[in-house]
Amino acid sequence: MHAERQTDRQTAVRATDRQTGSSQVMEAIWLYQFRLIVIGDSTVGKSCLIRRFTEGRFAQVSDPTVGVDFFSRLVEIEPGKRIKLQIWDTAGQERFRSITRAYYRNSVGGLLLFDITNRRSFQNVHDWLEEARSHVQPHSIVFLLVGHKCDLEAQRQVTRQEAEKLAGAYGMRYVETSARDAINVEHAFTELTRDIFALVRSGDITIQEGWEGVKSGFVPNVVHSSEEVTKSDRRCLC
Amino acid sequence: MSDSEATAAEAPEVSTPESQDASPAGTPDSSSEITPDTSTDVAPTRKARRRPEPKPAAEVEEKPKVEEQPTKTPSESTVSQGGWGYWGSWGKSILSTATATVATVGQGLTNVIEKAETSLGIPSPTELSAQVEEEEKELGESVHHTDLIFFICEADKVAADGSAAVGSAMGMLTSLTSVVQSTGKTVITGGLDALEFIGKKTMDVIAEGDPGFKKTKGLMIRNATLSQVLREAKEREELQTAETAESDSEKKVVAHYGMLFDEFQGLSHLEALEILSRDSESKVKSVLTTLSGEELVQLRDELELIKDAFSLVEFDDEEVDEKKDEDGSEFERELTEALEGLSVSATAEKLSKVLTPHFCVLDQIPVLQITDITNPEEEEGEEDAKKTLSVEEVHAAAIRSLAELTARSIELFHKLAEMILFSNGSTEASVLSQLTVVLCKEISLLSKKFTSCLTTAGSNEKGDVLNPLITGVFLEASNSASYIQDAFQLLMPILEISHIQRRSESTEQ
């Protein structure tokens, strides 16, 4: 846990630190912006996980999300290579489903959360995946399966093995996290970011006009040689 | 402080009560005499409906103290950017307050009149109006656009090499550069004021008309959604900032409206709102295609009523009096009132929460003013910037507050859209328009408070430092109001589809 927090400090360039002019300068320097969407049943802890990641704190009480909320943060995936994550935090409640559906299509990746102490939320993972995949068409979306609330080991209803198996069946990674104890929160987001970055670099995901999933950032020439930026900028498979 | 505030707010009206009551800035009225398609009684309706139209303006950069800018070639810096040329009736008194210099623009930027007035740099409305009229007569046919007014801000000394010196404020201007091209200007100096005291003219107000409202509106729709335009501006600012980061020689407090707006998630909320608006619009269309005969006619009529409610909004800036709402409580009350009228159930709490951060912003203002007033007096040395807020800091706070209030307003509209869509209650468009008026008034008030604050803080500053900052605040205030009004318009298809859904539910039962 302590190790996790240290890593937090080392790698995080907090998007929420906006008091100084220098942070604005830092924020302007990123290689790409990835838009991620976070989905899953109501009360599995989507907002809490995101808040832990973007604000570094855990909210004991949290209102249900209405529609969608937004967060952003920079992640340094390699020294000097920063990715800006724009995170769309969707409402899990069924009654918002018709609205949140509209928000999928501009995301390049996402976290699919379930609560390890709530078997039902795990059973719904398949539906969520289907829902998301059908609404991001014609684009594809990279998901990471997250078993949340792993600090509540005693109440666990979903074993790590079965979750890993399910994730594997859909070609996803699986990570267990806890927003309360800050376990694997950084890890979950950075892993997903790295995976997407690799796909962008390999050309499997391209920047496209009119699609907000991946945006190219502005990189001062002095800081990066940034050949991959120019490469993928110019390429368009559509 | 209150003295200068009062002067700022009242000077225009007081000086010419008989001739310019209706229009302190004088521009919309005077111009309407020349261009017949903007008669005064029609204008307010149109203004409320108009989307902001990006107009070019000289690109401006925040570098009050730097005369040369090695990183930019002259050709880069002369690239015009579109200005959000929206000054409805909302902007009138703000404009008169803001106006240190006035310019009229035709198909090219052919003429600039600069005019400045005592102490606060406010020309009397009569003078302004007279000049504008005169200019437009001179311009003759080349003046097509009449009721659009926007600022171009630049500092003379930088204008020489083509780049201009006001904040990133102007960074918001984009894309539709072809509509008006800056080609030249004539500068006339005048006044005994702070501006002349420095000997610099830094603010140009470009009055521009709008002949073909439809044409420009069409342009707007074809070219970009609001969020695209804002995103481009933000990206340009980021590029600028990144470039500045390279040469870390100049470390300044630079407030980039677009970046801040994004930071407060304004862009995201706007985009999400646009998604919902578009989806609703296409749903409405597809419903209409399934109907025929009397059913169709009836639904059309009903939808027309909703449309009307969205076009009849008038944002009257006349009542905006900065004295009225010292602590923001008035705004809070009006806002609560406006929100009470919304029948989206059980959401008032959530909504007020959305706006809570804004109240914090408001709370800072009196503090800023006090700091600004007391400290400069106590300290003889103007150079001591440690204890007093520099004009750049006040400017940054102003831009930040405007960006935050605007972002929160867009967020509010987005949340409202979501709630309207999932709740079955009917929402009156008039309530939403009232909300829009309240928000725009608040923007106006905020900009006035900050500019009088700036004036005080910058009493020892040179005009070429202070005036671009003041102009920048008014410019962004005008932009902010445009964005809010645009977001309001995005709600229309949402109310339409909500109406259709309620309608079909009631017929099913």
XYZ file of C-alpha atoms in Angstrom:
747
model
C 0.000 0.000 0.000
C 2.769 2.370 0.912
C 4.672 1.370 -2.128
C 1.612 2.171 -4.221
C 1.341 5.636 -2.796
C 4.947 6.349 -3.502
C 4.500 5.343 -7.072
C 1.490 7.626 -7.140
C 3.631 10.520 -6.234
C 6.401 9.701 -8.604
C 4.402 9.169 -11.728
C 1.468 11.432 -11.259
C 1.400 14.851 -12.726
C -1.815 15.845 -11.140
C -4.304 17.348 -13.463
C -6.050 18.782 -10.489
C -3.068 20.839 -9.495
C -4.092 23.929 -11.308
C -3.032 26.723 -9.092
C 0.259 27.539 -10.693
C 1.114 28.759 -14.089
C 3.786 26.132 -14.413
C 1.303 23.318 -14.059
C -0.518 24.766 -17.014
C 2.662 24.650 -18.970
C 3.255 21.079 -17.935
C -0.273 20.147 -18.806
C 0.110 21.448 -22.259
C 2.853 18.989 -22.973
C 1.501 15.599 -23.741
C 1.982 13.186 -26.547
C -1.573 11.985 -26.881
C -4.917 12.370 -25.292
C -6.861 9.169 -24.782
C -10.503 9.224 -23.949
C -11.487 6.453 -21.582
C -14.933 5.484 -20.469
C -15.636 3.791 -17.172
C -18.624 1.488 -17.048
C -20.153 -1.144 -14.832
C -23.111 -1.707 -12.537
C -24.348 0.914 -10.180
C -22.427 1.157 -6.860
C -19.417 -0.897 -7.944
C -17.272 2.171 -7.256
C -16.571 3.728 -10.634
C -16.578 7.307 -9.435
C -14.562 6.478 -6.341
C -11.910 4.728 -8.387
C -11.645 7.685 -10.747
C -11.532 10.183 -7.927
C -8.774 8.241 -6.271
C -6.878 8.296 -9.522
C -7.449 11.937 -10.440
C -7.739 13.596 -7.051
C -5.760 11.219 -4.888
C -8.451 10.872 -2.288
C -11.230 8.553 -1.297
C -14.741 9.859 -0.798
C -16.573 7.950 1.899
C -19.925 9.177 0.671
C -20.685 9.541 -2.972
C -23.888 10.452 -4.790
C -24.978 8.378 -7.734
C -23.611 9.760 -10.963
C -26.125 11.467 -13.206
C -25.479 10.781 -16.870
C -21.775 11.296 -17.177
C -19.077 13.213 -15.338
C -15.605 14.112 -16.462
C -12.146 13.849 -15.060
C -8.699 14.153 -16.489
C -5.137 13.456 -15.535
C -1.743 13.125 -17.077
C 0.062 9.815 -16.922
C 3.730 9.388 -17.632
C 4.084 6.041 -19.332
C 7.765 6.401 -20.047
C 10.144 9.091 -18.907
C 9.186 12.219 -20.801
C 6.186 10.587 -22.465
C 2.994 11.898 -21.030
C -0.485 10.881 -21.999
C -3.479 12.937 -21.069
C -6.368 10.774 -19.987
C -9.817 12.211 -20.326
C -12.073 9.992 -18.318
C -15.819 9.772 -18.825
C -17.446 8.507 -15.691
C -20.820 7.072 -16.598
C -23.866 6.473 -14.488
C -24.351 2.827 -13.660
C -28.051 3.083 -12.957
C -30.284 1.449 -15.493
C -32.481 4.517 -15.880
C -29.573 6.457 -17.356
C -28.681 3.752 -19.820
C -30.341 5.368 -22.801
C -28.345 8.519 -22.198
C -24.986 6.964 -21.433
C -25.173 4.876 -24.576
C -24.698 8.022 -26.591
C -21.374 8.647 -24.894
C -19.540 5.485 -25.845
C -18.536 6.144 -29.372
C -15.701 8.588 -28.845
C -13.742 6.443 -26.419
C -10.603 4.551 -27.294
C -10.592 2.491 -24.140
C -12.291 1.879 -20.893
C -12.399 0.281 -17.516
C -15.162 -2.242 -16.974
C -15.741 -2.481 -13.266
C -17.444 -5.013 -11.121
C -17.520 -5.301 -7.360
C -15.801 -8.444 -6.075
C -18.269 -8.532 -3.190
C -21.255 -8.403 -5.540
C -21.646 -11.434 -7.754
C -24.458 -9.868 -9.705
C -22.178 -7.074 -10.915
C -19.756 -9.706 -12.183
C -22.494 -11.535 -14.047
C -23.401 -8.301 -15.810
C -19.908 -7.840 -17.200
C -20.843 -9.629 -20.381
C -23.829 -7.353 -20.976
C -21.769 -4.259 -20.386
C -19.198 -5.418 -22.872
C -21.816 -6.123 -25.491
C -23.466 -2.795 -24.870
C -20.199 -0.947 -25.212
C -18.976 -2.804 -28.269
C -22.213 -2.295 -30.134
C -22.196 1.423 -29.459
C -18.603 2.216 -30.347
C -19.055 0.899 -33.883
C -17.322 1.339 -36.254
C -14.445 1.912 -33.847
C -13.122 -0.657 -31.461
C -12.477 -0.131 -27.815
C -9.830 -1.538 -25.476
C -11.202 -2.651 -22.149
C -9.571 -3.569 -18.898
C -11.599 -5.662 -16.486
C -11.418 -4.356 -12.956
C -12.467 -6.253 -9.868
C -13.057 -3.411 -7.451
C -13.228 -3.208 -3.650
C -10.492 -5.817 -3.223
C -9.881 -4.477 0.276
C -13.086 -6.263 1.294
C -11.505 -9.696 0.986
C -13.774 -11.212 3.620
C -16.882 -10.459 1.599
C -15.496 -11.649 -1.674
C -18.029 -13.352 -3.943
C -15.984 -13.555 -7.103
C -12.683 -15.406 -7.162
C -9.694 -14.017 -8.902
C -9.447 -17.160 -11.030
C -12.903 -16.903 -12.536
C -12.509 -13.190 -13.158
C -9.204 -13.780 -14.915
C -10.808 -16.504 -16.955
C -13.645 -14.258 -18.047
C -11.242 -11.434 -18.875
C -9.105 -13.815 -20.898
C -12.119 -15.021 -22.838
C -12.745 -11.470 -24.009
C -9.105 -10.606 -24.507
C -8.949 -8.241 -21.587
C -6.463 -7.849 -18.784
C -7.715 -8.252 -15.253
C -6.737 -6.082 -12.311
C -8.090 -6.010 -8.775
C -8.240 -2.586 -7.214
C -9.310 -0.726 -4.128
C -10.055 2.959 -4.163
C -10.264 3.031 -0.389
C -6.797 1.579 0.163
C -5.322 2.887 -3.075
C -4.424 -0.552 -4.317
C -3.569 -0.915 -7.987
C -5.384 2.267 -8.957
C -2.379 3.724 -10.731
C -1.585 0.328 -12.120
C -5.014 -0.164 -13.684
C -4.995 3.148 -15.508
C -1.364 3.025 -16.582
C -1.650 -0.537 -17.886
C -4.627 0.386 -19.986
C -2.876 3.529 -21.170
C 0.241 1.569 -22.124
C -1.813 -0.982 -24.034
C -3.569 1.724 -25.999
C -0.309 3.550 -26.564
C 1.220 0.385 -28.013
C -1.726 0.030 -30.377
C -1.437 3.637 -31.434
C 2.275 3.267 -32.014
C 1.796 0.102 -34.036
C -0.823 1.798 -36.143
C -3.675 -0.467 -35.066
C -5.383 2.580 -33.655
C -5.182 5.756 -35.660
C -6.139 9.317 -35.061
C -9.181 10.115 -37.103
C -10.952 13.283 -37.952
C -14.209 13.533 -36.104
C -13.303 10.888 -33.559
C -12.270 11.966 -30.115
C -10.827 8.686 -28.902
C -7.212 9.576 -29.578
C -5.892 13.064 -30.020
C -2.373 14.062 -30.762
C -0.825 16.512 -28.380
C 1.705 19.235 -28.830
C 5.223 18.224 -28.136
C 7.973 20.770 -28.177
C 10.674 19.516 -30.506
C 13.318 20.051 -27.925
C 11.737 17.634 -25.529
C 10.984 14.766 -27.857
C 12.183 13.611 -31.163
C 8.682 12.206 -31.334
C 8.934 10.259 -34.510
C 5.939 8.202 -33.524
C 3.855 11.329 -33.292
C 4.532 12.425 -36.809
C 4.219 8.891 -38.062
C 0.810 8.187 -36.679
C -0.377 11.703 -37.372
C 0.026 11.281 -41.038
C -1.381 7.848 -41.310
C -5.050 7.401 -41.838
C -6.559 4.069 -42.579
C -10.003 5.339 -43.278
C -13.249 50.965 -5.075
C -16.915 51.652 -5.040
C -16.219 55.037 -6.517
C -14.476 53.707 -9.507
C -17.007 50.980 -9.882
C -19.738 53.489 -9.914
C -17.945 55.536 -12.460
C -17.349 52.576 -14.639
C -20.932 51.535 -14.621
C -22.675 54.827 -14.756
C -20.511 57.060 -16.781
C -21.945 56.122 -20.154
C -25.561 56.476 -19.182
C -25.141 59.607 -17.169
C -23.279 61.500 -19.759
C -25.909 61.275 -22.419
C -29.212 60.483 -20.924
C -31.344 61.986 -23.613
C -29.885 60.644 -26.752
C -28.550 57.241 -25.994
C -30.677 55.745 -23.328
C -31.531 52.704 -25.257
C -28.100 51.935 -26.369
C -25.105 53.069 -24.442
C -22.667 51.839 -26.973
C -24.704 53.306 -29.683
C -23.600 50.848 -32.211
C -26.563 48.629 -32.836
C -28.932 51.524 -33.216
C -26.773 53.708 -35.283
C -25.811 50.939 -37.551
C -29.346 49.866 -38.065
C -30.027 53.192 -39.686
C -27.653 52.230 -42.380
C -28.447 48.647 -42.886
C -32.159 48.147 -43.144
C -32.255 44.521 -42.188
C -31.540 45.129 -38.557
C -34.307 47.290 -37.357
C -34.167 47.688 -33.641
C -37.353 45.935 -32.756
C -36.336 42.771 -34.509
C -32.812 42.678 -33.341
C -33.234 41.353 -29.821
C -34.991 38.264 -31.032
C -32.346 37.540 -33.514
C -29.582 38.173 -31.122
C -30.799 35.588 -28.768
C -30.851 33.049 -31.509
C -27.639 33.783 -33.139
C -24.771 31.471 -32.773
C -21.515 33.161 -32.098
C -19.670 33.679 -35.265
C -15.985 33.426 -35.303
C -14.446 36.470 -36.835
C -10.895 37.116 -37.561
C -8.973 39.423 -35.463
C -5.355 40.079 -35.213
C -3.749 37.327 -33.310
C -2.794 38.406 -29.948
C -0.396 37.183 -27.431
C 0.173 37.867 -23.838
C 3.454 39.593 -23.767
C 3.015 43.017 -22.416
C 6.642 43.465 -21.582
C 8.254 41.765 -24.458
C 8.547 43.633 -27.640
C 10.070 41.019 -29.744
C 8.968 37.496 -30.112
C 11.691 35.430 -31.677
C 9.697 32.246 -31.868
C 7.168 33.692 -34.245
C 7.670 34.932 -37.692
C 5.684 37.943 -38.773
C 3.641 35.844 -41.109
C 2.590 33.570 -38.350
C 1.604 36.342 -36.134
C -0.525 38.100 -38.654
C -2.677 35.119 -39.242
C -6.110 36.277 -38.425
C -8.261 34.406 -36.096
C -11.966 34.373 -36.008
C -13.509 36.382 -33.285
C -16.609 35.425 -31.567
C -18.440 38.349 -32.775
C -21.311 38.128 -30.520
C -22.456 41.182 -28.763
C -26.133 41.121 -28.448
C -28.022 43.608 -26.432
C -26.368 41.785 -23.642
C -23.065 43.234 -24.510
C -24.118 46.798 -24.877
C -23.359 48.306 -21.573
C -20.369 46.107 -21.056
C -19.192 47.419 -24.299
C -19.627 50.981 -23.336
C -17.779 50.289 -20.166
C -15.063 48.529 -21.950
C -14.682 50.822 -24.807
C -11.544 52.784 -24.845
C -11.307 52.671 -28.544
C -13.763 51.912 -31.206
C -13.391 50.609 -34.625
C -15.714 49.710 -37.360
C -14.952 47.039 -39.773
C -16.141 46.343 -43.194
C -15.382 43.503 -45.470
C -11.835 44.256 -44.608
C -10.713 45.937 -41.535
C -10.574 49.256 -43.212
C -11.012 51.703 -40.480
C -10.306 51.978 -36.881
C -11.371 54.797 -34.793
C -9.859 55.040 -31.506
C -11.349 57.075 -28.870
C -10.629 57.274 -25.268
C -12.125 59.053 -22.386
C -11.213 60.235 -18.994
C -9.952 58.118 -16.167
C -11.505 54.835 -17.082
C -11.068 55.022 -20.754
C -14.735 55.212 -21.494
C -15.938 57.230 -24.414
C -19.345 58.717 -24.105
C -21.999 56.795 -25.951
C -22.835 59.804 -28.038
C -19.328 60.143 -29.244
C -19.078 56.499 -29.904
C -22.305 56.381 -31.717
C -21.491 59.418 -33.779
C -18.192 58.007 -34.797
C -19.530 54.668 -35.627
C -22.169 56.248 -37.766
C -19.672 58.446 -39.467
C -17.400 55.579 -40.112
C -20.079 53.441 -41.508
C -21.171 56.132 -43.863
C -17.653 56.376 -45.065
C -17.432 52.717 -45.507
C -20.644 52.683 -47.393
C -21.380 49.421 -49.022
C -18.436 47.710 -47.516
C -20.144 47.635 -44.189
C -22.462 44.765 -44.382
C -22.541 43.610 -40.888
C -24.150 45.954 -38.526
C -25.027 44.652 -35.189
C -22.059 42.599 -34.368
C -19.455 44.083 -32.230
C -16.312 42.580 -31.107
C -12.955 43.531 -29.917
C -9.672 43.352 -31.512
C -7.073 44.058 -29.056
C -3.575 44.946 -29.808
C -0.782 47.048 -28.585
C 0.621 49.570 -30.916
C 4.211 48.812 -30.490
C 3.734 45.215 -31.314
C 1.319 45.947 -34.055
C 4.282 47.186 -35.974
C 5.576 43.735 -36.541
C 2.168 42.335 -36.947
C 1.749 40.575 -33.734
C -0.387 41.920 -31.051
C -0.297 41.926 -27.395
C -3.283 40.850 -25.570
C -3.864 37.779 -23.939
C -4.581 34.522 -25.092
C -7.914 36.000 -24.639
C -7.989 36.299 -28.330
C -7.022 32.733 -28.677
C -10.654 31.867 -28.681
C -11.075 33.268 -32.087
C -10.893 30.858 -34.824
C -11.792 29.126 -38.012
C -13.970 31.453 -39.972
C -11.195 33.724 -40.972
C -12.514 34.149 -44.427
C -15.501 36.142 -43.350
C -13.548 39.228 -42.600
C -9.958 39.840 -43.382
C -7.926 42.377 -41.602
C -6.361 44.599 -44.112
C -5.545 47.869 -42.579
C -6.543 50.500 -40.170
C -6.583 54.124 -39.437
C -5.922 55.163 -35.976
C -7.189 58.311 -34.441
C -6.164 59.122 -30.974
C -8.055 61.163 -28.556
C -8.873 61.762 -24.984
C -7.181 62.907 -21.863
C -7.488 59.687 -20.123
C -5.354 57.018 -18.717
C -4.798 55.718 -22.169
C -3.433 58.906 -23.491
C -1.532 59.360 -20.345
C 0.449 56.412 -21.437
C 0.204 57.359 -24.998
C -0.847 54.006 -26.163
C -3.961 52.795 -27.725
C -4.573 49.241 -27.001
C -8.150 48.440 -27.492
C -10.035 48.458 -30.665
C -13.647 47.787 -30.673
C -14.677 46.488 -33.941
C -18.249 47.060 -34.708
C -19.407 44.776 -37.315
C -22.714 44.153 -38.759
C -24.489 41.130 -39.818
C -26.304 41.378 -43.072
C -26.828 37.919 -43.724
C -27.479 36.510 -40.415
C -28.521 33.418 -42.241
C -25.389 33.349 -44.242
C -23.098 33.558 -41.292
C -25.188 31.169 -39.353
C -24.936 28.770 -42.220
C -21.220 29.175 -42.241
C -21.077 28.412 -38.620
C -23.071 25.264 -38.900
C -21.160 24.009 -41.835
C -17.808 24.611 -40.342
C -17.817 23.663 -36.772
C -19.735 22.829 -33.727
C -19.163 25.071 -30.796
C -17.095 22.502 -29.016
C -14.890 22.060 -32.053
C -14.223 25.747 -32.210
C -13.471 25.875 -28.530
C -11.292 22.822 -28.768
C -9.270 24.310 -31.559
C -8.735 27.394 -29.517
C -7.642 25.358 -26.575
C -5.258 23.367 -28.712
C -3.756 26.500 -30.115
C -3.229 27.812 -26.640
C -1.634 24.590 -25.631
C 0.686 24.781 -28.557
C 1.526 28.317 -27.605
C 2.120 27.314 -24.054
C 4.251 24.400 -25.080
C 6.294 26.670 -27.256
C 6.675 29.125 -24.466
C 7.801 26.322 -22.238
C 10.729 25.744 -24.516
C 12.087 29.175 -24.011
C 11.724 29.404 -20.300
C 13.096 32.897 -20.434
C 9.741 34.474 -19.824
C 7.927 33.211 -16.832
C 4.644 34.978 -16.663
C 1.208 34.412 -15.337
C -0.681 33.783 -18.490
C -4.316 32.879 -18.334
C -5.541 30.899 -21.260
C -9.289 30.908 -21.330
C -9.606 27.880 -23.559
C -7.281 25.740 -21.521
C -8.959 26.750 -18.312
C -12.366 26.132 -19.777
C -11.210 22.638 -20.640
C -9.625 22.182 -17.256
C -12.979 22.836 -15.634
C -14.331 20.189 -18.004
C -16.357 22.735 -19.899
C -15.332 21.233 -23.214
C -16.350 17.746 -22.192
C -19.716 18.852 -20.924
C -20.269 20.854 -24.052
C -19.387 17.918 -26.228
C -21.631 15.603 -24.259
C -24.422 18.157 -24.518
C -23.874 18.352 -28.246
C -24.075 14.577 -28.497
C -27.397 14.550 -26.675
C -28.643 17.471 -28.706
C -27.733 15.850 -32.001
C -29.206 12.520 -31.026
C -32.404 14.190 -29.948
C -32.556 16.197 -33.118
C -32.300 13.131 -35.300
C -34.883 11.348 -33.163
C -37.264 14.254 -33.607
C -36.715 14.153 -37.339
C -37.343 10.455 -37.572
C -40.525 10.777 -35.530
C -41.728 13.478 -37.884
C -41.145 11.271 -40.907
C -43.351 8.563 -39.446
C -46.277 10.922 -39.074
C -48.586 12.294 -41.699
C -51.690 14.355 -42.129
C -53.289 15.987 -39.176
C -51.021 14.259 -36.688
C -47.999 15.713 -38.367
C -49.463 19.185 -38.519
C -50.391 19.066 -34.887
C -46.977 17.905 -33.743
C -45.307 20.482 -35.933
C -47.368 23.178 -34.275
C -46.471 21.938 -30.848
C -42.791 21.835 -31.677
C -43.069 25.302 -33.126
C -44.172 26.544 -29.732
C -41.039 25.127 -28.190
C -38.906 26.709 -30.887
C -40.551 30.058 -30.275
C -39.673 29.911 -26.637
C -36.055 29.510 -27.630
C -36.048 32.413 -29.999
C -37.781 34.994 -27.876
C -35.116 35.334 -25.300
C -33.796 38.759 -24.745
C -30.689 39.326 -22.800
C -30.985 42.805 -21.558
C -27.814 44.047 -20.056
C -29.239 47.370 -19.027
C -30.198 46.229 -15.591
C -26.873 44.716 -14.813
C -25.569 46.901 -12.099
C -22.488 45.823 -10.318
C -23.525 47.558 -7.151
C -26.548 45.401 -6.898
C -24.859 42.150 -6.144
C -21.803 42.653 -4.043
C -21.453 39.179 -2.642
C -23.092 36.974 -5.188
C -26.099 36.289 -2.994
C -28.387 37.947 -5.474
C -27.120 35.627 -8.161
C -27.572 32.666 -5.904
C -31.136 33.687 -5.213
C -31.996 34.261 -8.842
C -30.371 31.030 -9.798
C -32.303 29.122 -7.185
C -35.468 30.761 -8.420
C -34.741 29.817 -11.971
C -33.944 26.258 -11.013
C -37.049 25.948 -8.881
C -39.134 26.365 -11.966
C -37.679 23.226 -13.431
C -39.876 20.267 -12.912
C -37.027 17.820 -13.184
C -37.657 16.212 -9.867
C -35.290 15.671 -6.999
C -32.357 17.217 -8.712
C -32.153 20.674 -7.216
C -29.567 19.488 -4.780
C -27.382 18.041 -7.462
C -27.647 21.229 -9.451
C -26.750 23.595 -6.697
C -23.778 21.385 -6.073
C -22.688 21.896 -9.637
C -22.645 25.591 -9.010
C -21.078 25.594 -5.602
C -17.560 25.984 -6.945
C -18.724 29.066 -8.723
C -19.818 30.716 -5.529
C -16.313 30.193 -4.283
C -15.038 32.061 -7.282
C -17.413 34.883 -6.567
C -16.336 35.018 -2.981
C -12.823 35.743 -4.049
C -13.729 38.913 -5.804
C -14.316 41.259 -2.891
C -11.114 39.926 -1.402
C -9.264 40.759 -4.545
C -10.691 44.210 -4.602
C -9.756 44.932 -1.048
C -6.255 43.687 -1.569
C -5.896 45.761 -4.623
C -7.114 48.938 -3.159
C -5.392 48.983 0.135
C -1.968 47.753 -0.764
C -0.981 50.061 -3.567
C -1.802 53.017 -1.382
C 0.279 51.818 1.478
C 3.327 51.149 -0.537
C 5.084 53.880 -2.306
C 7.201 51.680 -4.509
C 5.195 50.392 -7.423
C 7.815 47.849 -8.209
C 7.132 45.860 -5.103
C 4.912 43.235 -6.582
C 5.143 40.800 -3.725
C 2.451 42.172 -1.498
C 0.051 43.507 -4.050
C -1.633 41.613 -6.757
C -0.184 42.468 -10.083
C -2.516 43.372 -12.885
C -1.482 40.156 -14.554
C -2.604 38.232 -11.511
C -5.931 40.007 -11.364
C -6.343 39.431 -15.066
C -5.522 35.768 -14.655
C -8.058 35.498 -11.836
C -10.655 37.189 -14.003
C -10.107 34.913 -16.963
C -10.068 31.944 -14.674
C -13.342 32.934 -13.039
C -14.999 33.542 -16.369
C -13.766 30.212 -17.676
C -14.954 28.435 -14.568
C -18.363 30.095 -14.448
C -18.873 29.354 -18.114
C -17.747 25.764 -17.754
C -20.066 25.295 -14.772
C -22.913 26.829 -16.710
C -22.340 24.449 -19.580
C -22.153 21.634 -17.073
C -25.454 22.771 -15.641
C -27.061 22.747 -19.063
C -25.608 19.345 -19.779
C -26.944 17.954 -16.516
C -30.301 19.540 -17.207
C -30.349 17.936 -20.625
C -29.682 14.550 -19.094
C -32.377 15.022 -16.523
C -34.900 16.231 -19.024
C -34.189 13.171 -21.111
C -34.660 10.608 -18.393
C -37.384 12.280 -16.407
C -40.920 12.416 -17.621
C -41.713 15.818 -16.264
C -42.201 18.633 -18.660
C -39.702 21.411 -18.631
C -40.676 24.855 -19.731
C -38.314 26.437 -22.171
C -39.025 29.773 -20.565
C -37.488 28.559 -17.352
C -34.365 27.531 -19.189
C -34.169 30.866 -20.907
C -34.556 32.625 -17.594
C -31.667 30.550 -16.338
C -29.634 31.611 -19.331
C -30.378 35.236 -18.628
C -29.323 34.853 -15.024
C -26.068 33.216 -16.020
C -25.271 35.799 -18.670
C -25.994 38.597 -16.277
C -23.625 37.016 -13.849
C -20.931 36.875 -16.491
C -21.474 40.530 -17.187
C -21.337 41.398 -13.530
C -18.239 39.349 -13.006
C -16.413 41.045 -15.838
C -17.357 44.474 -14.533
C -16.160 43.651 -11.071
C -12.893 42.339 -12.337
C -12.225 45.195 -14.678
C -12.801 47.821 -12.056
C -10.543 45.745 -9.903
C -7.998 45.751 -12.696
C -8.310 49.485 -13.093
C -7.541 49.983 -9.446
C -4.730 47.496 -9.351
C -3.236 48.964 -12.470
C -3.493 52.614 -11.584
C 0.267 52.752 -11.638
C 0.633 50.639 -14.695
C 1.214 51.866 -18.139
C -1.762 51.811 -20.416
C -0.200 49.426 -22.844
C 0.058 46.925 -20.051
C -3.303 47.525 -18.454
C -5.617 48.124 -21.350
C -5.050 44.887 -23.228
C -5.770 43.079 -19.998
C -9.019 44.933 -19.496
C -9.996 44.327 -23.071
C -9.155 40.690 -22.671
C -11.527 40.374 -19.736
C -14.396 41.985 -21.605
C -13.689 39.921 -24.652
C -13.814 36.684 -22.740
C -16.921 37.841 -20.937
C -18.552 38.335 -24.290
C -17.365 34.949 -25.442
C -18.571 33.362 -22.240
C -22.052 34.745 -22.743
C -22.042 33.440 -26.294
C -21.106 29.970 -25.184
C -23.800 29.946 -22.555
C -26.399 31.102 -25.038
C -25.237 28.506 -27.498
C -25.494 25.791 -24.909
C -29.001 27.006 -24.210
C -29.880 26.583 -27.864
C -28.579 23.036 -27.750
C -31.345 22.246 -25.304
C -34.051 22.846 -27.872
C -34.043 19.429 -29.575
C -33.879 17.877 -26.132
C -37.073 19.606 -25.072
C -38.631 18.624 -28.372
C -37.904 14.932 -28.029
C -38.903 15.054 -24.379
C -42.206 16.566 -25.449
C -42.706 13.885 -28.069
C -41.989 11.155 -25.560
C -44.415 12.546 -23.034
C -46.969 12.908 -25.736
C -46.703 9.328 -26.909
C -46.801 8.066 -23.338
C -50.016 9.920 -22.666
C -51.661 8.613 -25.822
C -50.668 5.082 -24.979
C -52.361 5.228 -21.629
